[in-house]
Amino acid sequence: MKIAVKNLQNKEVGQMDLDDAVFAAPVRKDVLLQMVNYQLAKRRAGTHKVKGVSEVSGTGKKPWKQKGTGRARFGSLRAPQFRGGGIIFGPVVRSHATDLPKRVRKLALRTALSVKASEGKLVILDEAVAKAPKTKEMAKALSAFESSSILVIGGSEIDANFDLATRNLPFVDVLPLAGANVYDILRRDTLFLTRDAVTALTERLKTA
Amino acid sequence: MKLNELKPNPGAVTKAFSVGRGIGSGKGKTSGRGVKGQKARTGVALKGFQGGQMPLERRLPKVGFTNVGRIDYATVTLRRIQDALDAGKIDPKKPVDEQALLNAGVVRRLREGVKVIGNAVLTAKLELSVTHATKGAIAAIEKAGGKIAVARPDRADVPPPPKKLPKKNA
């Protein structure tokens, strides 16, 4: 599959060949959903906690004797039916992460790239570099693409000026190559890949 | 495609069974558990109960024991070593120790040592060093011109512990 390579002003500067195995894979919505759920579950901090019967403060002494008082029988005043008592089956600090096989995760990234390519929402950039760290100029340049939201995946390192120039732009995300992930790709409307990113991702993803 | 358009394949998700929600649901009163009471709870193990008769596993006498001195060998046949030689996973020119067998995938884990068994015909001169080997395996290796060092020889080759003297006033 041939695709145009553009510069940051949306001018065509060349052509590039995309590997069909990576950029024209069949659309597996279910795999994308699994991957997104995996990512969102994995990033949860899991810092939620309530106190059970054994953890709430207070004595474990039997409040009054079993018989003869005319009152209901109780063994503890911190049992779950009491005000100030423990909570049954409440949230505890834990990891919410689930497992997903590496091959499925790879397949999901291939699928996400292919979805963007088939929808025409994939733009190949010559390079993601800015001359000066000026957000205003960057916003003007990116407006040429007429996209509501953008994710740029650059090479292994992001150009410092480009990073600074895009940092404060709403709906524009920039990730280095290692950060390429399904959730962020689907979250933004248009995906921008640099030449380097395409080569590296193809190398990484072409085999199952 | 947007995040809100993702969905599982049709038929991939089954709805959780809802129980205890009234007669009309068909799973109302006992929620599919058959009875009320102890047997309706989780963790009830009445399965081994044989109606009050002495259960079979208690009627039969106890047999055997667990040998605490048992050595947990990773057993490997000469045939598998030969297969690894044919596949080029073992270099016959170098001495072959237990780690080499592990690296070649002949044994999966070393456990308490490697024991070589079998009498398959070897095509190469091997210089093996393992924990234990059967007499047949040692013979087969030496017949092929190889050598084998056994760290823990056969029990028959080890002198038995001294016998206890019988008690005099028995």
CSV table of C-alpha atoms in Angstrom, one decimal:
chain,number,residue,atom,x,y,z
A,1,MET,CA,0.0,0.0,0.0
A,2,LYS,CA,1.4,3.3,-1.1
A,3,ILE,CA,0.8,6.4,1.0
A,4,ALA,CA,1.8,10.1,0.7
A,5,VAL,CA,4.4,11.4,3.0
A,6,LYS,CA,3.6,15.0,4.2
A,7,ASN,CA,5.4,17.7,6.0
A,8,LEU,CA,3.9,19.7,8.9
A,9,GLN,CA,2.2,22.1,6.5
A,10,ASN,CA,0.2,19.3,4.9
A,11,LYS,CA,2.3,19.4,1.7
A,12,GLU,CA,3.2,16.2,0.0
A,13,VAL,CA,7.0,15.6,0.0
A,14,GLY,CA,7.2,12.0,-1.1
A,15,GLN,CA,5.8,8.5,-1.0
A,16,MET,CA,6.1,5.6,1.3
A,17,ASP,CA,5.3,1.9,1.2
A,18,LEU,CA,3.2,0.5,4.1
A,19,ASP,CA,3.4,-3.1,5.0
A,20,ASP,CA,-0.1,-4.7,4.5
A,21,ALA,CA,0.5,-7.1,7.4
A,22,VAL,CA,0.6,-4.1,9.8
A,23,PHE,CA,-1.4,-1.4,8.1
A,24,ALA,CA,-4.1,-3.4,6.3
A,25,ALA,CA,-5.0,-6.1,8.9
A,26,PRO,CA,-8.6,-7.2,9.3
A,27,VAL,CA,-10.7,-5.1,11.6
A,28,ARG,CA,-11.2,-7.0,14.9
A,29,LYS,CA,-13.4,-4.7,17.0
A,30,ASP,CA,-13.4,-7.3,19.8
A,31,VAL,CA,-9.7,-7.4,20.0
A,32,LEU,CA,-9.6,-3.6,20.2
A,33,LEU,CA,-12.1,-3.7,23.0
A,34,GLN,CA,-10.2,-6.3,24.9
A,35,MET,CA,-7.0,-4.3,24.6
A,36,VAL,CA,-8.7,-1.0,25.7
A,37,ASN,CA,-10.2,-2.7,28.7
A,38,TYR,CA,-6.8,-4.3,29.5
A,39,GLN,CA,-5.1,-0.9,29.4
A,40,LEU,CA,-7.7,0.9,31.4
A,41,ALA,CA,-7.8,-1.8,34.0
A,42,LYS,CA,-4.1,-2.0,34.3
A,43,ARG,CA,-3.7,1.8,34.9
A,44,ARG,CA,-6.1,1.8,37.9
A,45,ALA,CA,-4.3,2.6,41.1
A,46,GLY,CA,-6.5,0.3,43.1
A,47,THR,CA,-6.1,2.5,46.2
A,48,HIS,CA,-9.5,2.0,47.8
A,49,LYS,CA,-10.1,0.5,51.1
A,50,VAL,CA,-12.7,0.1,53.9
A,51,LYS,CA,-12.4,-1.5,57.2
A,52,GLY,CA,-13.8,-4.9,58.0
A,53,VAL,CA,-15.0,-6.2,61.4
A,54,SER,CA,-11.5,-7.1,62.4
A,55,GLU,CA,-10.1,-3.7,61.5
A,56,VAL,CA,-12.5,-1.1,62.9
A,57,SER,CA,-11.4,0.3,66.2
A,58,GLY,CA,-13.2,-0.7,69.3
A,59,THR,CA,-13.3,-3.6,71.7
A,60,GLY,CA,-14.2,-7.1,70.9
A,61,LYS,CA,-15.8,-7.6,74.3
A,62,LYS,CA,-19.2,-9.1,74.6
A,63,PRO,CA,-21.4,-6.0,75.4
A,64,TRP,CA,-23.7,-7.7,77.9
A,65,LYS,CA,-24.3,-11.2,79.1
A,66,GLN,CA,-26.1,-13.6,76.9
A,67,LYS,CA,-29.1,-14.1,79.1
A,68,GLY,CA,-31.3,-12.3,81.7
A,69,THR,CA,-31.0,-8.7,80.5
A,70,GLY,CA,-34.1,-8.7,78.3
A,71,ARG,CA,-32.0,-7.3,75.5
A,72,ALA,CA,-31.1,-8.9,72.2
A,73,ARG,CA,-28.0,-11.1,72.2
A,74,PHE,CA,-24.9,-9.6,70.7
A,75,GLY,CA,-21.3,-10.8,70.7
A,76,SER,CA,-19.7,-7.5,69.5
A,77,LEU,CA,-20.7,-3.9,69.0
A,78,ARG,CA,-18.6,-3.7,65.8
A,79,ALA,CA,-20.5,-6.3,63.8
A,80,PRO,CA,-21.6,-5.1,60.4
A,81,GLN,CA,-25.2,-4.4,61.4
A,82,PHE,CA,-24.1,-1.7,63.9
A,83,ARG,CA,-23.4,1.9,63.3
A,84,GLY,CA,-19.6,2.2,63.3
A,85,GLY,CA,-19.3,-1.5,62.6
A,86,GLY,CA,-17.2,-3.2,60.0
A,87,ILE,CA,-18.1,-3.4,56.3
A,88,ILE,CA,-18.7,-6.7,54.7
A,89,PHE,CA,-17.1,-7.4,51.3
A,90,GLY,CA,-15.9,-3.8,50.9
A,91,PRO,CA,-13.2,-2.6,48.5
A,92,VAL,CA,-9.7,-3.5,49.4
A,93,VAL,CA,-6.4,-2.3,47.9
A,94,ARG,CA,-5.7,-4.5,44.9
A,95,SER,CA,-4.5,-4.5,41.4
A,96,HIS,CA,-7.2,-4.4,38.8
A,97,ALA,CA,-4.9,-5.7,36.0
A,98,THR,CA,-6.0,-8.6,33.9
A,99,ASP,CA,-4.0,-10.8,31.6
A,100,LEU,CA,-3.9,-10.5,27.9
A,101,PRO,CA,-1.5,-12.6,25.8
A,102,LYS,CA,1.3,-10.7,24.2
A,103,ARG,CA,0.3,-11.9,20.7
A,104,VAL,CA,-3.2,-10.5,21.2
A,105,ARG,CA,-1.8,-7.2,22.4
A,106,LYS,CA,0.4,-7.1,19.3
A,107,LEU,CA,-2.6,-8.0,17.1
A,108,ALA,CA,-4.6,-5.1,18.8
A,109,LEU,CA,-1.9,-2.5,17.9
A,110,ARG,CA,-1.8,-3.8,14.3
A,111,THR,CA,-5.6,-3.6,14.2
A,112,ALA,CA,-5.6,-0.1,15.5
A,113,LEU,CA,-3.1,1.1,13.0
A,114,SER,CA,-5.0,-0.6,10.2
A,115,VAL,CA,-8.3,1.0,11.3
A,116,LYS,CA,-6.8,4.4,11.1
A,117,ALA,CA,-5.3,3.6,7.7
A,118,SER,CA,-8.5,2.3,6.3
A,119,GLU,CA,-10.5,5.3,7.5
A,120,GLY,CA,-8.0,7.6,5.9
A,121,LYS,CA,-7.1,9.0,9.3
A,122,LEU,CA,-3.5,8.0,9.0
A,123,VAL,CA,-1.0,10.7,8.1
A,124,ILE,CA,2.7,10.0,7.5
A,125,LEU,CA,4.9,12.8,8.5
A,126,ASP,CA,8.3,13.4,7.0
A,127,GLU,CA,9.6,14.4,10.5
A,128,ALA,CA,8.1,15.8,13.7
A,129,VAL,CA,10.5,18.7,14.3
A,130,ALA,CA,9.9,22.3,15.2
A,131,LYS,CA,12.4,25.1,14.6
A,132,ALA,CA,11.3,27.1,17.7
A,133,PRO,CA,9.2,26.1,20.7
A,134,LYS,CA,6.3,28.3,19.6
A,135,THR,CA,2.8,26.9,20.3
A,136,LYS,CA,1.1,29.5,18.1
A,137,GLU,CA,3.1,28.5,15.0
A,138,MET,CA,2.5,24.9,15.7
A,139,ALA,CA,-1.2,25.4,16.1
A,140,LYS,CA,-1.3,27.3,12.8
A,141,ALA,CA,0.6,24.5,11.0
A,142,LEU,CA,-1.5,21.7,12.4
A,143,SER,CA,-4.7,23.5,11.5
A,144,ALA,CA,-3.9,22.7,7.8
A,145,PHE,CA,-4.8,19.1,8.5
A,146,GLU,CA,-8.4,20.0,9.6
A,147,SER,CA,-8.6,17.4,12.3
A,148,SER,CA,-10.5,17.6,15.6
A,149,SER,CA,-7.9,15.7,17.5
A,150,ILE,CA,-4.4,14.4,16.8
A,151,LEU,CA,-2.0,11.9,18.2
A,152,VAL,CA,1.6,12.1,16.9
A,153,ILE,CA,3.9,9.1,17.3
A,154,GLY,CA,7.5,10.1,16.7
A,155,GLY,CA,10.7,8.3,16.7
A,156,SER,CA,12.5,6.9,19.8
A,157,GLU,CA,13.1,10.4,21.0
A,158,ILE,CA,10.8,13.4,20.5
A,159,ASP,CA,12.3,16.7,19.3
A,160,ALA,CA,12.4,19.0,22.3
A,161,ASN,CA,11.0,22.1,20.4
A,162,PHE,CA,8.2,20.0,18.9
A,163,ASP,CA,7.4,18.7,22.4
A,164,LEU,CA,7.3,22.2,23.9
A,165,ALA,CA,5.3,23.6,20.9
A,166,THR,CA,2.6,21.0,21.1
A,167,ARG,CA,2.4,20.5,24.9
A,168,ASN,CA,-0.2,23.2,25.5
A,169,LEU,CA,-2.4,22.4,22.5
A,170,PRO,CA,-5.7,20.9,23.4
A,171,PHE,CA,-6.5,17.6,21.7
A,172,VAL,CA,-3.0,17.1,20.4
A,173,ASP,CA,-1.0,14.3,22.0
A,174,VAL,CA,2.6,13.4,21.3
A,175,LEU,CA,4.1,10.1,22.2
A,176,PRO,CA,7.6,8.6,21.5
A,177,LEU,CA,7.8,5.3,19.7
A,178,ALA,CA,7.8,3.2,22.8
A,179,GLY,CA,4.5,4.8,23.9
A,180,ALA,CA,2.5,3.7,20.9
A,181,ASN,CA,-0.7,2.2,22.3
A,182,VAL,CA,-4.2,1.2,21.2
A,183,TYR,CA,-6.1,3.4,23.7
A,184,ASP,CA,-4.4,6.6,22.8
A,185,ILE,CA,-4.6,5.9,19.1
A,186,LEU,CA,-8.4,5.3,19.3
A,187,ARG,CA,-8.9,8.3,21.6
A,188,ARG,CA,-7.7,10.7,19.0
A,189,ASP,CA,-9.3,11.3,15.6
A,190,THR,CA,-6.2,11.4,13.4
A,191,LEU,CA,-3.0,9.4,13.8
A,192,PHE,CA,0.3,11.0,12.7
A,193,LEU,CA,3.3,8.7,12.3
A,194,THR,CA,6.7,9.9,11.4
A,195,ARG,CA,8.7,7.9,8.8
A,196,ASP,CA,10.9,6.5,11.6
A,197,ALA,CA,7.9,5.4,13.6
A,198,VAL,CA,6.4,3.6,10.6
A,199,THR,CA,9.7,1.7,10.0
A,200,ALA,CA,10.1,0.8,13.6
A,201,LEU,CA,6.5,-0.2,14.2
A,202,THR,CA,6.5,-2.4,11.0
A,203,GLU,CA,9.6,-4.1,12.2
A,204,ARG,CA,8.1,-4.7,15.6
A,205,LEU,CA,4.7,-5.8,14.5
A,206,LYS,CA,5.0,-7.6,11.2
A,207,THR,CA,5.4,-11.0,12.7
A,208,ALA,CA,2.8,-12.4,15.2
B,1,MET,CA,-13.6,4.0,14.8
B,2,LYS,CA,-14.0,5.6,18.1
B,3,LEU,CA,-13.7,4.3,21.6
B,4,ASN,CA,-17.5,4.2,22.1
B,5,GLU,CA,-18.0,2.1,19.0
B,6,LEU,CA,-16.0,-0.8,20.3
B,7,LYS,CA,-18.0,-3.9,21.1
B,8,PRO,CA,-17.5,-7.6,21.6
B,9,ASN,CA,-18.4,-10.1,18.8
B,10,PRO,CA,-22.1,-11.0,18.7
B,11,GLY,CA,-22.7,-14.1,20.8
B,12,ALA,CA,-19.4,-13.7,22.7
B,13,VAL,CA,-21.1,-12.3,25.9
B,14,THR,CA,-23.6,-14.3,27.8
B,15,LYS,CA,-25.8,-12.5,30.4
B,16,ALA,CA,-25.2,-13.5,34.0
B,17,PHE,CA,-27.8,-15.8,35.4
B,18,SER,CA,-30.1,-13.9,37.7
B,19,VAL,CA,-31.4,-16.0,40.5
B,20,GLY,CA,-33.7,-15.4,43.5
B,21,ARG,CA,-35.9,-12.8,41.7
B,22,GLY,CA,-39.3,-14.3,42.1
B,23,ILE,CA,-41.5,-17.2,40.8
B,24,GLY,CA,-41.8,-15.8,37.3
B,25,SER,CA,-38.1,-16.0,36.7
B,26,GLY,CA,-38.1,-19.8,37.1
B,27,LYS,CA,-35.2,-19.5,39.4
B,28,GLY,CA,-37.0,-18.0,42.4
B,29,LYS,CA,-37.2,-19.7,45.7
B,30,THR,CA,-34.2,-22.0,45.9
B,31,SER,CA,-32.2,-20.3,43.1
B,32,GLY,CA,-31.4,-23.5,41.3
B,33,ARG,CA,-29.8,-25.1,44.3
B,34,GLY,CA,-32.5,-27.7,44.8
B,35,VAL,CA,-33.0,-27.3,48.6
B,36,LYS,CA,-32.8,-24.8,51.4
B,37,GLY,CA,-30.5,-25.0,54.4
B,38,GLN,CA,-27.0,-26.4,54.7
B,39,LYS,CA,-26.9,-27.8,51.2
B,40,ALA,CA,-27.8,-24.5,49.7
B,41,ARG,CA,-24.7,-22.8,51.1
B,42,THR,CA,-21.3,-22.7,49.5
B,43,GLY,CA,-18.5,-24.9,50.8
B,44,VAL,CA,-20.7,-27.7,51.9
B,45,ALA,CA,-18.9,-31.1,51.4
B,46,LEU,CA,-21.5,-33.8,51.9
B,47,LYS,CA,-20.3,-35.5,48.7
B,48,GLY,CA,-18.2,-38.1,50.5
B,49,PHE,CA,-21.1,-39.2,52.8
B,50,GLN,CA,-22.3,-42.7,51.9
B,51,GLY,CA,-25.6,-42.7,53.8
B,52,GLY,CA,-24.2,-43.6,57.2
B,53,GLN,CA,-22.4,-46.8,56.2
B,54,MET,CA,-18.6,-47.0,57.0
B,55,PRO,CA,-17.2,-45.3,53.8
B,56,LEU,CA,-15.1,-47.5,51.5
B,57,GLU,CA,-12.0,-45.5,52.0
B,58,ARG,CA,-12.2,-46.1,55.8
B,59,ARG,CA,-13.2,-49.8,55.5
B,60,LEU,CA,-10.1,-50.8,53.7
B,61,PRO,CA,-6.8,-51.0,55.6
B,62,LYS,CA,-4.0,-48.5,55.1
B,63,VAL,CA,-1.3,-49.5,52.7
B,64,GLY,CA,2.2,-48.2,52.1
B,65,PHE,CA,4.2,-45.3,53.2
B,66,THR,CA,5.9,-42.2,51.8
B,67,ASN,CA,9.7,-42.7,51.5
B,68,VAL,CA,11.3,-39.6,53.0
B,69,GLY,CA,14.6,-40.6,51.5
B,70,ARG,CA,13.3,-40.7,48.0
B,71,ILE,CA,15.3,-38.6,45.5
B,72,ASP,CA,13.3,-36.7,42.9
B,73,TYR,CA,15.3,-37.3,39.7
B,74,ALA,CA,14.6,-35.8,36.4
B,75,THR,CA,14.6,-39.0,34.3
B,76,VAL,CA,16.0,-38.9,30.8
B,77,THR,CA,16.2,-41.8,28.3
B,78,LEU,CA,19.2,-42.4,26.0
B,79,ARG,CA,16.7,-42.2,23.1
B,80,ARG,CA,16.0,-38.5,24.0
B,81,ILE,CA,19.7,-37.8,24.3
B,82,GLN,CA,20.2,-39.4,20.9
B,83,ASP,CA,17.3,-37.3,19.4
B,84,ALA,CA,18.9,-34.1,20.8
B,85,LEU,CA,22.2,-35.2,19.2
B,86,ASP,CA,20.5,-35.7,15.9
B,87,ALA,CA,18.9,-32.3,16.2
B,88,GLY,CA,22.3,-30.7,16.9
B,89,LYS,CA,21.2,-29.5,20.3
B,90,ILE,CA,24.0,-31.3,22.1
B,91,ASP,CA,27.6,-30.9,21.1
B,92,PRO,CA,29.2,-34.4,21.4
B,93,LYS,CA,32.7,-32.9,21.4
B,94,LYS,CA,32.2,-31.1,24.7
B,95,PRO,CA,31.6,-32.8,28.0
B,96,VAL,CA,27.8,-32.9,28.6
B,97,ASP,CA,26.7,-32.0,32.1
B,98,GLU,CA,23.3,-31.6,33.6
B,99,GLN,CA,23.1,-27.9,32.7
B,100,ALA,CA,23.9,-28.8,29.0
B,101,LEU,CA,21.0,-31.3,29.1
B,102,LEU,CA,18.8,-28.6,30.4
B,103,ASN,CA,19.9,-26.1,27.8
B,104,ALA,CA,19.3,-28.7,25.1
B,105,GLY,CA,15.7,-29.1,26.4
B,106,VAL,CA,16.2,-32.8,27.1
B,107,VAL,CA,15.1,-32.2,30.7
B,108,ARG,CA,12.7,-29.5,31.6
B,109,ARG,CA,14.0,-28.9,35.1
B,110,LEU,CA,16.8,-30.4,37.1
B,111,ARG,CA,14.9,-31.3,40.3
B,112,GLU,CA,17.4,-33.1,42.6
B,113,GLY,CA,19.5,-34.4,39.8
B,114,VAL,CA,19.4,-36.1,36.4
B,115,LYS,CA,19.0,-39.9,36.1
B,116,VAL,CA,19.9,-41.5,32.7
B,117,ILE,CA,17.9,-44.6,31.8
B,118,GLY,CA,17.4,-46.7,28.7
B,119,ASN,CA,19.6,-48.8,26.4
B,120,ALA,CA,19.2,-47.1,23.0
B,121,VAL,CA,22.2,-47.2,20.8
B,122,LEU,CA,24.2,-44.0,20.8
B,123,THR,CA,26.0,-42.8,17.6
B,124,ALA,CA,28.4,-40.5,19.4
B,125,LYS,CA,31.0,-40.7,22.1
B,126,LEU,CA,29.6,-38.8,24.9
B,127,GLU,CA,31.3,-37.6,28.1
B,128,LEU,CA,28.4,-37.3,30.5
B,129,SER,CA,28.3,-36.2,34.0
B,130,VAL,CA,25.0,-36.8,35.8
B,131,THR,CA,23.7,-37.6,39.2
B,132,HIS,CA,22.5,-41.2,38.5
B,133,ALA,CA,22.3,-43.7,35.8
B,134,THR,CA,21.1,-47.3,35.4
B,135,LYS,CA,23.5,-50.1,34.7
B,136,GLY,CA,22.0,-50.6,31.2
B,137,ALA,CA,22.5,-46.9,30.4
B,138,ILE,CA,26.1,-46.9,31.6
B,139,ALA,CA,26.8,-50.0,29.5
B,140,ALA,CA,25.2,-48.4,26.4
B,141,ILE,CA,27.2,-45.2,26.8
B,142,GLU,CA,30.5,-47.1,27.3
B,143,LYS,CA,29.7,-49.4,24.4
B,144,ALA,CA,29.5,-46.4,22.1
B,145,GLY,CA,32.9,-45.4,23.4
B,146,GLY,CA,31.7,-42.7,25.7
B,147,LYS,CA,32.3,-42.0,29.4
B,148,ILE,CA,29.9,-41.3,32.2
B,149,ALA,CA,30.5,-39.9,35.6
B,150,VAL,CA,27.8,-40.6,38.2
B,151,ALA,CA,27.7,-38.4,41.3
B,152,ARG,CA,25.3,-40.7,43.2
B,153,PRO,CA,25.9,-44.4,42.3
B,154,ASP,CA,23.5,-47.2,42.5
B,155,ARG,CA,22.4,-48.1,46.0
B,156,ALA,CA,23.6,-51.7,45.5
B,157,ASP,CA,27.2,-50.3,45.1
B,158,VAL,CA,27.0,-48.4,48.4
B,159,PRO,CA,28.0,-50.5,51.4
B,160,PRO,CA,24.9,-51.0,53.6
B,161,PRO,CA,24.9,-49.4,57.1
B,162,PRO,CA,26.1,-51.6,59.9
B,163,LYS,CA,23.5,-53.9,61.3
B,164,LYS,CA,22.1,-53.4,64.7
B,165,LEU,CA,23.0,-56.1,67.2
B,166,PRO,CA,20.0,-58.1,68.4
B,167,LYS,CA,18.9,-57.5,71.9
B,168,LYS,CA,20.1,-60.1,74.4
B,169,ASN,CA,17.3,-60.2,76.9
B,170,ALA,CA,14.4,-60.4,74.5
